[in-house]
XYZ file of C-alpha atoms in Angstrom:
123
model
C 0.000 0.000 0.000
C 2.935 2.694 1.067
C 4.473 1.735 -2.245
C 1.255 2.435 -4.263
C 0.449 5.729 -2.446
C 4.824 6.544 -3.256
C 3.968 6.387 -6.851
C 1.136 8.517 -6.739
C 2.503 11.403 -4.953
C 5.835 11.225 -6.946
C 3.729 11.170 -10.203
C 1.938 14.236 -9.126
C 5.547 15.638 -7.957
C 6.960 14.713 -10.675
C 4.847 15.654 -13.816
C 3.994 19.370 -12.508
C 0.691 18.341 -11.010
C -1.760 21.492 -11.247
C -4.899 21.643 -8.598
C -5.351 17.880 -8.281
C -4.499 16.851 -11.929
C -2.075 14.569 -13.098
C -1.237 12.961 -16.595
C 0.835 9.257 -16.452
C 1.634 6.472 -18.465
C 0.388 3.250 -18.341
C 2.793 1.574 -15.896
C 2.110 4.323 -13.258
C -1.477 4.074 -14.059
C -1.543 0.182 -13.278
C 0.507 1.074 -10.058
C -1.945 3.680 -9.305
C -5.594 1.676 -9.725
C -4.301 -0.947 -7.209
C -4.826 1.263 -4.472
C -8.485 0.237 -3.470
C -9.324 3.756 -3.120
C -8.943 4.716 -6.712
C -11.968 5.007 -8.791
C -11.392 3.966 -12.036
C -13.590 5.712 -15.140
C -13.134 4.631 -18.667
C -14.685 7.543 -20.604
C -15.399 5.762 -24.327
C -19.029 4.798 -25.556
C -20.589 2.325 -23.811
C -19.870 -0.588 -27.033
C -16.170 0.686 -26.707
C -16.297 -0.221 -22.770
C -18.186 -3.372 -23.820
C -15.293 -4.604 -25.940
C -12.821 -4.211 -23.551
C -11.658 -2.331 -20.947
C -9.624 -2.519 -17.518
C -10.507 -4.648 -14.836
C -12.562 -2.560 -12.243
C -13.468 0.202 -14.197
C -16.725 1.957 -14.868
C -18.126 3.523 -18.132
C -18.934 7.493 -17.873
C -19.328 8.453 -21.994
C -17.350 11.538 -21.725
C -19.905 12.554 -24.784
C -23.228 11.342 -22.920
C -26.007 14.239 -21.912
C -25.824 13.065 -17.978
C -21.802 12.933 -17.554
C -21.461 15.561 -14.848
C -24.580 13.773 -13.656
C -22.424 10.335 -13.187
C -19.539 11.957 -12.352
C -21.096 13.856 -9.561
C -22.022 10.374 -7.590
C -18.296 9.913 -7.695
C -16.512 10.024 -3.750
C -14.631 13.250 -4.072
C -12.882 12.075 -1.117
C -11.106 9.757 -3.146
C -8.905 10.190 -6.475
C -10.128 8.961 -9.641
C -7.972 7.359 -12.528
C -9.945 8.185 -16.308
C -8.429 6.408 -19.594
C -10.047 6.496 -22.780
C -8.825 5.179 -25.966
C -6.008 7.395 -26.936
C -6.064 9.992 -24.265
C -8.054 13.277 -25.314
C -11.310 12.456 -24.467
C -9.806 10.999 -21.160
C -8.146 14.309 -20.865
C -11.427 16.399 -21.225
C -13.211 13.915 -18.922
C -10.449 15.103 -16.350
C -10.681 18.556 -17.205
C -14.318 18.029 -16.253
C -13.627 16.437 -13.406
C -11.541 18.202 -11.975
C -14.226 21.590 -11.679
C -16.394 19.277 -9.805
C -13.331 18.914 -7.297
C -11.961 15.395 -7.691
C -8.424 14.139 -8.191
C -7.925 12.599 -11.206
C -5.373 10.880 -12.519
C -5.074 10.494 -16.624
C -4.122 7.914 -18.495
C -1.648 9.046 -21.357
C -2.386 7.376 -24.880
C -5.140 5.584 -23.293
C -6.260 1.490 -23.595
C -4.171 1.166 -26.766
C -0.974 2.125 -24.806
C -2.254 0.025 -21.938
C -2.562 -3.111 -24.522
C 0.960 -2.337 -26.004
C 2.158 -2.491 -22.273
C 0.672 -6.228 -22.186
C -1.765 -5.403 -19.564
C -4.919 -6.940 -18.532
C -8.561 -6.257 -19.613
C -11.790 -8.041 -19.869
C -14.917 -8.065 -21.999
């Protein structure tokens, strides 16, 4: 757990982290989501999510009508990591997320870099 919550902070410390906002790869993203406190958002379409996504996560459609809505049951208590398929909607979901006050952590180049990393997800 001390090790998990090490990478976190030095990923914020590290990359310049700006009011609770934090871009990393996908190594430092696995790290991250196995603290059980992380929330974990995947931000595609819902058939996206369905063909694959990472293990614990949730779909929030960046581009549905009731995003803040689904984003607003999220703990703010607790830091959220978003990924998308590339990055940049994952990076507006964040941007979003971050107004309503959470801590989120973004996943840079998204599930494909994930994949090319050889890490896990399920359908």
């Amino acid at each position: 757990m001390k090790a998990i919550l090490y990478t976190m902070i030095a990923a914020f410390l590290s990359t310049g982290c700006v009011n609770g906002y934090v871009s990393v790869d996908a190594k430092q993203f696995a790290e991250a989501i196995k603290d059980p406190q992380m929330q974990i958002v995947d931000a595609r379409t819902p058939q996206e999510f369905k063909d694959g996504h990472i293990p614990g996560a949730v779909n929030i459609d960046i581009n549905s009508k009731d995003f803040t809505r689904q984003t607003g049951s999220l703990d703010k208590a607790r830091p959220v990591a978003v990924y998308c398929r590339s990055g940049r909607r994952s990076n507006q979901a964040a941007n979003r997320m971050l107004k309503e006050g959470l801590k989120v952590f973004d996943m840079k180049g998204g599930i494909i870099e994930w994949q090319k990393a050889g890490l896990p997800i399920v359908k």
